[in-house]
Each structure stands twice: as C-alpha cells, then as structure tokens.
mmCIF file of C-alpha atoms and ligand atoms in Angstrom:
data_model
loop_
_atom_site.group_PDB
_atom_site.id
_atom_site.type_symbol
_atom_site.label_atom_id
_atom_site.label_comp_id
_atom_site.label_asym_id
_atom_site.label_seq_id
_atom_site.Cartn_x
_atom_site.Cartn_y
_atom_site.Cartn_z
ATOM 1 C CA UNK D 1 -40.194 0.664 18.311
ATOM 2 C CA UNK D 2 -41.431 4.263 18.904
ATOM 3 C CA UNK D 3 -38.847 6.563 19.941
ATOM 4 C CA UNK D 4 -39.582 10.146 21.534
ATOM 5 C CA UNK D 5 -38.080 13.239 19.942
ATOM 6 C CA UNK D 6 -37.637 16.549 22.075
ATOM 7 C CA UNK D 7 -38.390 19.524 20.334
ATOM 8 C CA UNK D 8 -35.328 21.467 19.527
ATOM 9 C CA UNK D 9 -35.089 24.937 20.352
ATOM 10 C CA UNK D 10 -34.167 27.231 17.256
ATOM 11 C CA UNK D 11 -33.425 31.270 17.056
ATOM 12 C CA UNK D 12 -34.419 31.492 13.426
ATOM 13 C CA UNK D 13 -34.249 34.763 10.934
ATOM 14 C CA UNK D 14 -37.775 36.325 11.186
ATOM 15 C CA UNK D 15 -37.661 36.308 7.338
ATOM 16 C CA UNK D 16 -37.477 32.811 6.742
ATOM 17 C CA UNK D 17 -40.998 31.787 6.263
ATOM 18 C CA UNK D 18 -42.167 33.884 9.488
ATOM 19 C CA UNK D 19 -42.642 37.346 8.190
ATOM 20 C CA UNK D 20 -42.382 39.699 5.219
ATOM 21 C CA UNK D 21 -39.749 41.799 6.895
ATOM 22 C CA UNK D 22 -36.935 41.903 4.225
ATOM 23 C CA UNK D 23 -36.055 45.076 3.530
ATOM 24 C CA UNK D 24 -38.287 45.165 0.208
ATOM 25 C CA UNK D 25 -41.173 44.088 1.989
ATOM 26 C CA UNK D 26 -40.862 40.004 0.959
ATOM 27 C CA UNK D 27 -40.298 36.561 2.751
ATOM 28 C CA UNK D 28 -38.313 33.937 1.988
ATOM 29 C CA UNK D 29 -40.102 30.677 1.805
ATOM 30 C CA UNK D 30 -38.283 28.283 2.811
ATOM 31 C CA UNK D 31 -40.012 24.187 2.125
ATOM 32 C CA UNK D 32 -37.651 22.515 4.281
ATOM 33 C CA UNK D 33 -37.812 25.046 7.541
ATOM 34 C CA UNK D 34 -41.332 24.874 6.855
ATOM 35 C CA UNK D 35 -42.042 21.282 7.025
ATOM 36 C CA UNK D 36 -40.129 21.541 10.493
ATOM 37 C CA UNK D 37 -42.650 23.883 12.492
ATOM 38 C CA UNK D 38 -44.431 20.729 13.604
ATOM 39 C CA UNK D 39 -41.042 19.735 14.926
ATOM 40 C CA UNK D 40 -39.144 22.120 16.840
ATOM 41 C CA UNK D 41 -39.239 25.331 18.469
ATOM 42 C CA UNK D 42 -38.944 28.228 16.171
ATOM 43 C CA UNK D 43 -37.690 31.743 18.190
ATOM 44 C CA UNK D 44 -37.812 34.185 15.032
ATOM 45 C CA UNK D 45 -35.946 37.704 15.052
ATOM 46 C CA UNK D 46 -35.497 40.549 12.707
ATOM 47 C CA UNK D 47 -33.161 41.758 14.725
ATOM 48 C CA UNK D 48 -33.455 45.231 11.608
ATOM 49 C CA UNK D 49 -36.889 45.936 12.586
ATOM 50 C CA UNK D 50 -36.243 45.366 16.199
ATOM 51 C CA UNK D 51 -33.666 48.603 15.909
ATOM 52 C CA UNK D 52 -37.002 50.231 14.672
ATOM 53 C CA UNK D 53 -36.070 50.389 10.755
ATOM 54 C CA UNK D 54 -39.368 49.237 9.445
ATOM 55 C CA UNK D 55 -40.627 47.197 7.003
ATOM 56 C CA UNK D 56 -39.869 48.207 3.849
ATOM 57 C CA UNK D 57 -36.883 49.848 4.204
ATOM 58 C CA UNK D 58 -33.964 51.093 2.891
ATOM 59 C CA UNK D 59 -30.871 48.283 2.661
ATOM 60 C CA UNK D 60 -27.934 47.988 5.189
ATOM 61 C CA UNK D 61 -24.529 46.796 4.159
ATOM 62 C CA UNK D 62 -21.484 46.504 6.426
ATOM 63 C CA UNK D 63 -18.508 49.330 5.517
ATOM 64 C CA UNK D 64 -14.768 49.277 6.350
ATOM 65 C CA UNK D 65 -14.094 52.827 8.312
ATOM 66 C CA UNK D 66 -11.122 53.678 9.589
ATOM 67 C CA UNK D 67 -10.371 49.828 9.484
ATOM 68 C CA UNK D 68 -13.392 49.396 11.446
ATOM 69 C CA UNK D 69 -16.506 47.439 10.017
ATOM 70 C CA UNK D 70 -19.405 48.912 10.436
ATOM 71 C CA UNK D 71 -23.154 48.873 10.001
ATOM 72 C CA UNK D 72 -24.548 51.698 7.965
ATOM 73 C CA UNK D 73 -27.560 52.676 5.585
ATOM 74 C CA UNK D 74 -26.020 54.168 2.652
ATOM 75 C CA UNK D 75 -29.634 55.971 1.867
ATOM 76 C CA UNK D 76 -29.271 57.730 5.373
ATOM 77 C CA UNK D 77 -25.692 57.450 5.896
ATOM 78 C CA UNK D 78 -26.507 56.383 9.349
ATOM 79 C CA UNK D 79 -24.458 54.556 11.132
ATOM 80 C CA UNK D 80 -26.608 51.657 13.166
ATOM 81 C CA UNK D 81 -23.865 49.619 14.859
ATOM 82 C CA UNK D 82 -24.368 50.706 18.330
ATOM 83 C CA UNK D 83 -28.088 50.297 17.921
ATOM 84 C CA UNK D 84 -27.772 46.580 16.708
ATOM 85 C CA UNK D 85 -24.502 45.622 19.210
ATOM 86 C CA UNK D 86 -27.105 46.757 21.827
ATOM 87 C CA UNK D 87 -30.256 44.991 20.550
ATOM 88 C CA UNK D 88 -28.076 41.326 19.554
ATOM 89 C CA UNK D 89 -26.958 41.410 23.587
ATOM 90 C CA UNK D 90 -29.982 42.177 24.645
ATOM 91 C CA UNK D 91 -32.294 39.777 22.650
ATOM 92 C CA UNK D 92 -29.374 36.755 23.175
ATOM 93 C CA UNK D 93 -29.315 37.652 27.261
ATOM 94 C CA UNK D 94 -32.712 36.543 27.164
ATOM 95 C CA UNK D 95 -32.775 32.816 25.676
ATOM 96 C CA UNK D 96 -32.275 30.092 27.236
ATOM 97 C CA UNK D 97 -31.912 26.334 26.261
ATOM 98 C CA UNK D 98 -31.269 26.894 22.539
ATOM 99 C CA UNK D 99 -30.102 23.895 20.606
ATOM 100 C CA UNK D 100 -29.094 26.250 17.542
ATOM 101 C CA UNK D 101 -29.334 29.197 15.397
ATOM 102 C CA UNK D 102 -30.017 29.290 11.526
ATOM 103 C CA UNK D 103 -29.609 32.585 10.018
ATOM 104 C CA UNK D 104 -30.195 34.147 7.097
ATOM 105 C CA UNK D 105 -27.529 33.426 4.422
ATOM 106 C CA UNK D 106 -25.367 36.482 3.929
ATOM 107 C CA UNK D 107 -27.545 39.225 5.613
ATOM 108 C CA UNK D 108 -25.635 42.204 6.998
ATOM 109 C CA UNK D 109 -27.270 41.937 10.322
ATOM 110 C CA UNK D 110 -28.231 38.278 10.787
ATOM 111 C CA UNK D 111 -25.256 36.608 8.289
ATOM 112 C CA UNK D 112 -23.829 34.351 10.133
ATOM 113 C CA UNK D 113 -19.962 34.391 7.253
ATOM 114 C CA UNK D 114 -19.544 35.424 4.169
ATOM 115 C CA UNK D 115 -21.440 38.841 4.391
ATOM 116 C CA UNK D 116 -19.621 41.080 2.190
ATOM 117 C CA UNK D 117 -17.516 44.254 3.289
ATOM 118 C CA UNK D 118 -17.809 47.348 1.336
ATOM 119 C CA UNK D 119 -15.257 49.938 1.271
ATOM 120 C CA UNK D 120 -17.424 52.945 1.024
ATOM 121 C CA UNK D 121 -20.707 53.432 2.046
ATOM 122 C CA UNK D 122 -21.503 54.386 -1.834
ATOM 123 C CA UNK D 123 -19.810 52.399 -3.593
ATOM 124 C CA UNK D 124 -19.661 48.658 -4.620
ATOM 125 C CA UNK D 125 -16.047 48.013 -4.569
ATOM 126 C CA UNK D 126 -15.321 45.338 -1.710
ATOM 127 C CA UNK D 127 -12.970 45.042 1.028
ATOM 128 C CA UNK D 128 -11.921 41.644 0.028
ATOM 129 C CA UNK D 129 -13.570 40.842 3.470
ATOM 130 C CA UNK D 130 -16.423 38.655 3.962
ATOM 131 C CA UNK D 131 -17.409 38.806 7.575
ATOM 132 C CA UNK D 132 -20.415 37.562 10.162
ATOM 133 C CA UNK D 133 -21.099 41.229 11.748
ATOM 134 C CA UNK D 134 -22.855 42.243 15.151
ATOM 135 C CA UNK D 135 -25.642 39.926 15.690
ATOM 136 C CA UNK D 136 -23.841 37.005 14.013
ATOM 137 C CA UNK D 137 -20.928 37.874 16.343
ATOM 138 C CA UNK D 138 -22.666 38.231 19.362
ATOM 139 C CA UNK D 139 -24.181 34.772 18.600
ATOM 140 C CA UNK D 140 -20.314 33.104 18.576
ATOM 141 C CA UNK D 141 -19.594 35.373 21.532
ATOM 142 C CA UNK D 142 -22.370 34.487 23.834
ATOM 143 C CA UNK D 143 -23.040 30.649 22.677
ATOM 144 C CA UNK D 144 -19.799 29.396 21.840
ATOM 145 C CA UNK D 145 -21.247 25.996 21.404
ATOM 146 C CA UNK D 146 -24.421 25.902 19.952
ATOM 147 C CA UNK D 147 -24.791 25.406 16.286
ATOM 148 C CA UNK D 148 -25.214 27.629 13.717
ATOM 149 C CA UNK D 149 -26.556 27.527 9.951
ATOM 150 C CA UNK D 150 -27.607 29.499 7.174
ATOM 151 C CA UNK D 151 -31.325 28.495 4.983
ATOM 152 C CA UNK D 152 -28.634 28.355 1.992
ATOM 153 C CA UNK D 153 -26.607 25.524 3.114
ATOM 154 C CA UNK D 154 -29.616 23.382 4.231
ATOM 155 C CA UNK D 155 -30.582 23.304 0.614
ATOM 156 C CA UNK D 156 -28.604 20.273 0.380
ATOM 157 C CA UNK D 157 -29.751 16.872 0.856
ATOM 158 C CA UNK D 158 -26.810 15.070 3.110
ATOM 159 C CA UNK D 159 -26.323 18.521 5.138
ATOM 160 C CA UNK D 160 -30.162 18.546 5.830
ATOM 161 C CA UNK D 161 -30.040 15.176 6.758
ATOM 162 C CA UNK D 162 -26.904 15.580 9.230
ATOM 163 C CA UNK D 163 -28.920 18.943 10.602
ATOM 164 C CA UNK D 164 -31.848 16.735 11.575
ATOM 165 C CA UNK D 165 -29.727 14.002 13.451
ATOM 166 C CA UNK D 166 -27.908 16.742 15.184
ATOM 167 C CA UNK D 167 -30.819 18.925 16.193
ATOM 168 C CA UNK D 168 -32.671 15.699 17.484
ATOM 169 C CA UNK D 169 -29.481 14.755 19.312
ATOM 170 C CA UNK D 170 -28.773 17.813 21.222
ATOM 171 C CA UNK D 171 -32.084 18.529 22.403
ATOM 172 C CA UNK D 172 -32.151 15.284 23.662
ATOM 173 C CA UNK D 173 -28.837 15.641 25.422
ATOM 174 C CA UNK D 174 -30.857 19.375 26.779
ATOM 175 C CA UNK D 175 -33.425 16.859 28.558
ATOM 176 C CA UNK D 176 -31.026 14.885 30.274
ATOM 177 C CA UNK D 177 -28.635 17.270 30.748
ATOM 178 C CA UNK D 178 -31.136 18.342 33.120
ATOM 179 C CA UNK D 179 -31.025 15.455 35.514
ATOM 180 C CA UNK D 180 -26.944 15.025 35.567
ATOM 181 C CA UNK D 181 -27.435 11.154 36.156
ATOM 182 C CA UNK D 182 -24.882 9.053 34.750
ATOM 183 C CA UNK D 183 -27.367 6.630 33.727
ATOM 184 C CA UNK D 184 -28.771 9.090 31.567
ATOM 185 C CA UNK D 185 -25.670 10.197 30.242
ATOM 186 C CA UNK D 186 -24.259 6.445 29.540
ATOM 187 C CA UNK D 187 -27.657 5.059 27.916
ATOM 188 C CA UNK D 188 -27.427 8.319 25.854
ATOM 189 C CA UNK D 189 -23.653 7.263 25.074
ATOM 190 C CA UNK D 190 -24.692 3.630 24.607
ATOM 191 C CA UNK D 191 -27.427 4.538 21.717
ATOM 192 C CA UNK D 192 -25.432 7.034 20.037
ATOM 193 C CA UNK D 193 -22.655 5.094 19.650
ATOM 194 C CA UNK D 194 -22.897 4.708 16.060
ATOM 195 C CA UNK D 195 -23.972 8.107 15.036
ATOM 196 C CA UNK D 196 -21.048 9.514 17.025
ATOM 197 C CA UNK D 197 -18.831 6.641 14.944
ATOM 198 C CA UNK D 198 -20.260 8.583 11.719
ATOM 199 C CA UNK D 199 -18.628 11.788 12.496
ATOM 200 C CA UNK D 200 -15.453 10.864 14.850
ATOM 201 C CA UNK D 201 -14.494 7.497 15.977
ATOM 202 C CA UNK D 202 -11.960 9.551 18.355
ATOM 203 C CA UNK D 203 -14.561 11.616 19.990
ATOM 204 C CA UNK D 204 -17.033 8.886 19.990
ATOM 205 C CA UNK D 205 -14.155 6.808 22.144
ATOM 206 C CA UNK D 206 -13.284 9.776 24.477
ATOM 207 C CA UNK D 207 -16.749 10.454 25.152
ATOM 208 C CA UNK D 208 -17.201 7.257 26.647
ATOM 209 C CA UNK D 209 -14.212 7.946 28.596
ATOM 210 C CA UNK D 210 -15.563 10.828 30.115
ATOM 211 C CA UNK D 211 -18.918 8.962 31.055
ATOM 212 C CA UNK D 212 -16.800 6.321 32.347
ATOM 213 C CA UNK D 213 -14.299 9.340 34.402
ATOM 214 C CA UNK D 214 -17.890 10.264 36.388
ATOM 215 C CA UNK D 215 -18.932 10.610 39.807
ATOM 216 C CA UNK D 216 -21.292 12.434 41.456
ATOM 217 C CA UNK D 217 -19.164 15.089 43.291
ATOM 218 C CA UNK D 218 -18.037 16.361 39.254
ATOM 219 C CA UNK D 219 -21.209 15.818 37.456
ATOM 220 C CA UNK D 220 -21.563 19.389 36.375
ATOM 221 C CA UNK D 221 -18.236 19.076 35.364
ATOM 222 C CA UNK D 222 -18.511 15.583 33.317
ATOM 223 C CA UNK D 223 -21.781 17.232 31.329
ATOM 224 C CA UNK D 224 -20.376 20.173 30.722
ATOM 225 C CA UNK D 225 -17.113 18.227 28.944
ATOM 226 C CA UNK D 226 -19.263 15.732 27.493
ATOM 227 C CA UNK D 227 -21.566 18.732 26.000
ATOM 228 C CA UNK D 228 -18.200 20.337 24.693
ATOM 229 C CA UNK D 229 -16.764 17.600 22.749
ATOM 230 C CA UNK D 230 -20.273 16.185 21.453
ATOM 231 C CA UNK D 231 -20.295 19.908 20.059
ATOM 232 C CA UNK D 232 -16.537 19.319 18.612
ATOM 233 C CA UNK D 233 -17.673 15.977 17.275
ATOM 234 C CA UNK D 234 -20.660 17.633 15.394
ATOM 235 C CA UNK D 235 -18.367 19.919 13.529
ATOM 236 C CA UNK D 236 -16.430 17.004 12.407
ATOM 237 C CA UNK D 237 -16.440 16.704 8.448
ATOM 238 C CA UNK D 238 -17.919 13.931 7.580
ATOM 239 C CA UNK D 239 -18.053 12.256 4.047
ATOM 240 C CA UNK D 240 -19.588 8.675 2.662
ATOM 241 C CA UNK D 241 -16.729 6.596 3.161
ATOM 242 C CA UNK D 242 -17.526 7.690 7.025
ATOM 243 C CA UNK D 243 -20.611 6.725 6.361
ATOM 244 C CA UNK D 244 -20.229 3.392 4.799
ATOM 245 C CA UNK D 245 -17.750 2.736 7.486
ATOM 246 C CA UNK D 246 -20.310 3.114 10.507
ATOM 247 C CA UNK D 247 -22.634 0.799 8.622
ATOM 248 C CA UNK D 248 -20.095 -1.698 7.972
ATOM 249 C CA UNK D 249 -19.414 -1.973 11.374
ATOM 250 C CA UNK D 250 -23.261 -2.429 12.304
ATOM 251 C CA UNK D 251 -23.395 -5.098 9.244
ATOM 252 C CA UNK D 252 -20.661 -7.142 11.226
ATOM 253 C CA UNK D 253 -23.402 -7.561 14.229
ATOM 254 C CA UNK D 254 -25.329 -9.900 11.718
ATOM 255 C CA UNK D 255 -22.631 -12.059 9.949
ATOM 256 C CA UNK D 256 -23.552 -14.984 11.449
ATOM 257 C CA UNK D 257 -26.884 -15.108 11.436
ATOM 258 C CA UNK D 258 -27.197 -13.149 7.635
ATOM 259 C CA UNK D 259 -27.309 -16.023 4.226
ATOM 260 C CA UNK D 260 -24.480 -15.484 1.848
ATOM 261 C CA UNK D 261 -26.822 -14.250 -0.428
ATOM 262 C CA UNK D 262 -28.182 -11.424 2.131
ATOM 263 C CA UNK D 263 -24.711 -10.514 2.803
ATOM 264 C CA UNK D 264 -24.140 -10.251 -1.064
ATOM 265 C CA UNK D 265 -27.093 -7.968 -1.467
ATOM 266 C CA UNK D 266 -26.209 -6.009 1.462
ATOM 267 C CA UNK D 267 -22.874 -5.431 0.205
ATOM 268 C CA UNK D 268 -24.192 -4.347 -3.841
ATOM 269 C CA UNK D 269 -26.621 -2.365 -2.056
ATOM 270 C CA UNK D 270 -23.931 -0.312 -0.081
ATOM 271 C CA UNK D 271 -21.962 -0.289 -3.712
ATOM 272 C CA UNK D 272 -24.893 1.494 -5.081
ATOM 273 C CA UNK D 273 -25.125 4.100 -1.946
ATOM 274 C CA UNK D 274 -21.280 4.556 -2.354
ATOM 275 C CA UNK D 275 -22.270 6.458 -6.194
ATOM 276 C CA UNK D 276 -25.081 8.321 -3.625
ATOM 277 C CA UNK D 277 -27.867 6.563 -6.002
ATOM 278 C CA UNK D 278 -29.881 5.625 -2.744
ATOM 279 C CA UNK D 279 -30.578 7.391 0.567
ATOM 280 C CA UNK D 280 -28.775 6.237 3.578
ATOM 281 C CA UNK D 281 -32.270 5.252 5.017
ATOM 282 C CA UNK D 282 -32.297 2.392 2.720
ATOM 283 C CA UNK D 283 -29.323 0.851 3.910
ATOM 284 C CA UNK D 284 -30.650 1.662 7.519
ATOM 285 C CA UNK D 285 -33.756 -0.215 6.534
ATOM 286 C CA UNK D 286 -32.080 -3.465 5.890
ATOM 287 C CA UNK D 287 -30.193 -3.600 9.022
ATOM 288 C CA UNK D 288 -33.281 -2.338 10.778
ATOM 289 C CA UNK D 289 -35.103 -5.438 9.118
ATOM 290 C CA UNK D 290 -32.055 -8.108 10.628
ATOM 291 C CA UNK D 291 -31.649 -6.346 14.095
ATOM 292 C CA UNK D 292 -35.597 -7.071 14.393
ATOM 293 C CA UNK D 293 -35.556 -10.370 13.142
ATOM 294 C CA UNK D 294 -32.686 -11.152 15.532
ATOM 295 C CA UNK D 295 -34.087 -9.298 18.452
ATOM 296 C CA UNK D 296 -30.335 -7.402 18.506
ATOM 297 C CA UNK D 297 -31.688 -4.570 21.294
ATOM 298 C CA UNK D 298 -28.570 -2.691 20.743
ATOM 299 C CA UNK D 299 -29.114 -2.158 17.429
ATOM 300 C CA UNK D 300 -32.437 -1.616 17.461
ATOM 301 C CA UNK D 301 -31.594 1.375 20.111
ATOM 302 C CA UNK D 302 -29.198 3.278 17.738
ATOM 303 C CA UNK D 303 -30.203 6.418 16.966
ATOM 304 C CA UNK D 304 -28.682 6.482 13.529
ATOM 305 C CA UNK D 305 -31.003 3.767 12.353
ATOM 306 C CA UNK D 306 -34.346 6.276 13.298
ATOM 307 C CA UNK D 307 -32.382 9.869 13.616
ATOM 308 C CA UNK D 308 -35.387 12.236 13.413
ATOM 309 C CA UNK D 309 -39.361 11.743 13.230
ATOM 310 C CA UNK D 310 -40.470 9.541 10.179
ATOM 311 C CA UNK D 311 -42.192 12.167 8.308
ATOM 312 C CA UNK D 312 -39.006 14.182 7.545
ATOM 313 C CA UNK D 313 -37.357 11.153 6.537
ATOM 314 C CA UNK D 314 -39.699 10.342 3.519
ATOM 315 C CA UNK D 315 -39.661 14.326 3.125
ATOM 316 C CA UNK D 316 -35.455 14.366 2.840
ATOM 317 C CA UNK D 317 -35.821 11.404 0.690
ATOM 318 C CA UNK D 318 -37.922 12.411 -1.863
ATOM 319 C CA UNK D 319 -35.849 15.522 -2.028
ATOM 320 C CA UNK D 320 -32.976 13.654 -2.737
ATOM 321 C CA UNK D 321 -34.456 11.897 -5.578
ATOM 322 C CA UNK D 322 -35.292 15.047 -7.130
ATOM 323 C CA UNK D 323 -31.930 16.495 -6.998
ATOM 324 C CA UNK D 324 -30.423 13.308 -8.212
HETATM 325 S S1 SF4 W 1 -32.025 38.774 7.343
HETATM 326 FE FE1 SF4 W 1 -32.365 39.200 9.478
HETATM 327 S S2 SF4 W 1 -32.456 41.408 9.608
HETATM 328 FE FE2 SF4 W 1 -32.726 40.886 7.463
HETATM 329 S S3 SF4 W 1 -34.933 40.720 7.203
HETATM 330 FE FE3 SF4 W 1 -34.191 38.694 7.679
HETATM 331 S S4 SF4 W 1 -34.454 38.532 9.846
HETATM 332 FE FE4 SF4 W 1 -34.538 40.680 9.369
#
C-alpha cells in the first residue's frame, strides 16, 4: 500500500549543512538533516549574519547585566540584543505553515536551552544559567506549539525515529487542517490511533472525544483543540515499555488467526526488541506481514506500521546497528 507523505515545513539553522556561516567560517554537516532535503521543506536562517555580522566573525555569548541577559560581542563589546529581538520578530512574522524548528544546539542566537550565561563579557565564569535567548525565545513566544529541536539531540536513534513520525504527522494534520472536514479529521484519528497509543493512551482517547464533540458551526474551534493536544501528546515521554505496549495491543488483532508457533516467535521477537537488539520496524514488519495476509484494513492503515518514507527507514536502521 503506498501512502503519501506531505512535506514538512522546517526553519532550520543556516549552519547545519546549508552554509559556512559559523562564526569561524565552517558548517556543520549534519548526515541525518542531510538525507532529509529530499523530504521536507528546509527554511534556513543565520539569524547572526542577518544582523549584518559577517562571515567570519568574531563570537557572541549571552552576559548577565544588571540581572538582565544580554547579547554581546566581547571583541567589540557591543551589545546586539536590540538588533537580533528586532530581526527574530521580523523573520518569524513572515512564516507561515511551519511544522517545526531545529536549531542549532547551544548557539547564543539560535540555541534553543542550555546556552550558557556568562557573568562578564570577559570572563568565563558562568551565571549558573543556561538559557534559550532572543531568537530561541521569540520562537516559544510566537509558535507556542510547533516543535522544536536541536541537530545534537537527533543524533540519537529512537529520538530520530520519533522526529520522523512526528514531522510526517503534523504536516499531514497542516493538509487537512486546511479543509476543517470532520471526515478528514476522524480518518486522520482513525489511522493514528496507534501511534497516538505510543505516546499517550489519555490523549489518544480525548482526541477522539473531541472529533466526536464536532459540528460544523465550531470547526475552527474543534481543529484548533485537536491541534493543541496532538501537540501535548507529542511532548509526551515515551519509553519501550510504551512501545511494546502499542504493539501488543495490535498483536491481539491476530490471535485468532496467528499458529501457536507464530505467536511464540512474535512474542521472543518482542523479548529481543525489549534489550533494543532490533529496530521497531522489525516488529512492525511482522504484523505488517499478518494484517496483509488477513486483509485487516485497519491495520494496514496505521501510520505507525509505515511512519515516514521507506528510504529513511533503512537509513535510521542501519544507524542503529552501528550505534549498537
Ligand atoms: S548557530 Fe545560528 S547564528 Fe550561529 S552560525 Fe548557525 S545559524 Fe548562524
């Protein structure tokens, strides 16, 4: 079954793999966000050499004055807040339909936490603050709820693979978001259903109660809940035992039409994912293999059997082998 993907729509750091405009003249090269330009919709910004600092340049860092945290250039001593407050609300007036935001881990301007505080503007002794600062600010401020993530995090394996299901999922919801049907809304519930299990069975259950609370005078309304607590369900924590869980539940689908002996290799075969020794796309592939065999349409329409295009699931596989 081939399944369409929308193209996500991400504000990316300029750096990451775009252009050498790190303040010593490099790039970062990033494998993973490269592999992706095929797949999404990359919006880079420097928002450094969009204040006009050049490229290279002397290094920012954030200072506490007067209690204050600022944006300075120790080099200069200038002080570039108000030229970077202005630029971030400018720049983020200006997009539309963006499904998320990765950012350049720990960068002054673009660091989205854990950008570190100095004291003075000369010296290395820190606040004991670790802060996002203007444009990483201005991101929560004016898109409360879209996504953000630093390069550095997506370096793992299960977080890259959650990223893909998520960016996939909410670009989709942009699509139909546009139509404010509720069949679009409750097929989109329908399919989902066990990828939203993964993360929250709560949300996933109050998510069908908002589809199920619509009508057409308070459709703007419904989707604009809906969008909120798909968001909250998304920032859910999730772990393997959540994991193993939602499969569980998709295994019970086939337990009378699976042999003993398939259910006792389905059931070593989750023991071994339990130690993380296999991908969760192996699992997925067995139940994949039943729901076609037993022409089960509602399992064959789950988007966490076939999250994000093929190609970046063999790429996040191999991956994980490697770091195993
Ligand atoms: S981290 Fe942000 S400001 Fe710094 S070089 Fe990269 S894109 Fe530019």
């Amino acid at each position: 079954m081939n399944k369409t993907f929308y193209k996500p729509n991400i504000i990316i750091s300029k750096c990451l793999n775009f252009d050498n405009c790190r303040f010593n003249g490099d790039m970062i090269n990033d494998n993973f966000l490269k592999k992706l330009w095929d797949f999404v919709n990359y919006i880079p910004v420097c928002p450094e050499v969009a204040i006009w600092l050049g490229t290279p340049r002397m290094p920012l860092r954030l200072v506490n004055v007067d209690n204050e945290t600022r944006l300075l250039q120790p080099s200069s001593k200038s002080d570039l807040t108000d030229e970077m407050d202005y630029f971030s609300e400018t720049f983020l007036k200006t997009q539309k339909e963006i499904d998320w935001f990765i950012m350049k881990n720990r960068s002054p301007s673009c660091g989205i936490k854990d950008v570190k505080v100095y004291d003075k503007v000369d010296s290395y002794s820190i606040n004991n603050k670790y802060s996002s600062w203007i444009f990483g600010n201005k991101l929560y401020e004016m898109f409360p709820n879209i996504p953000t993530e630093d390069e550095w995090r997506l370096k793992n394996f299960r977080l890259r693979e959650e990223f893909l299901s998520k960016i996939f999922c909410l670009a989709e919801f942009r699509e139909i978001n546009k139509t404010k049907k509720i069949s679009d809304l409750s097929d989109f519930q329908a399919k989902n259903k066990y990828l939203f299990m993964f993360y929250s069975p709560s949300i996933q259950v109050l998510l069908w109660q908002i589809v199920a609370s619509y009508n057409k005078e308070n459709s703007n309304e419904i989707y604009n809940y809906y969008f909120k607590e798909l968001i909250k369900l998304f920032n859910t924590k999730t772990n393997i035992w959540k994991m193993v869980n939602t499969l569980t539940h998709i295994f019970w689908y086939f337990k009378d039409t699976c042999s003993i002996e398939e259910k006792q290799f389905f059931l070593e075969t989750i023991g071994v994912y339990r130690e993380w020794r296999i991908p969760t796309s192996s699992v997925m592939s067995i139940l994949k293999t039943w729901a076609l065999r037993d022409k089960k349409e509602y399992i064959l329409i789950q988007t966490i059997l076939n999250p994000f295009p093929k190609d970046l699931v063999e790429l996040i596989d191999s991956w994980r082998i490697l770091e195993l």
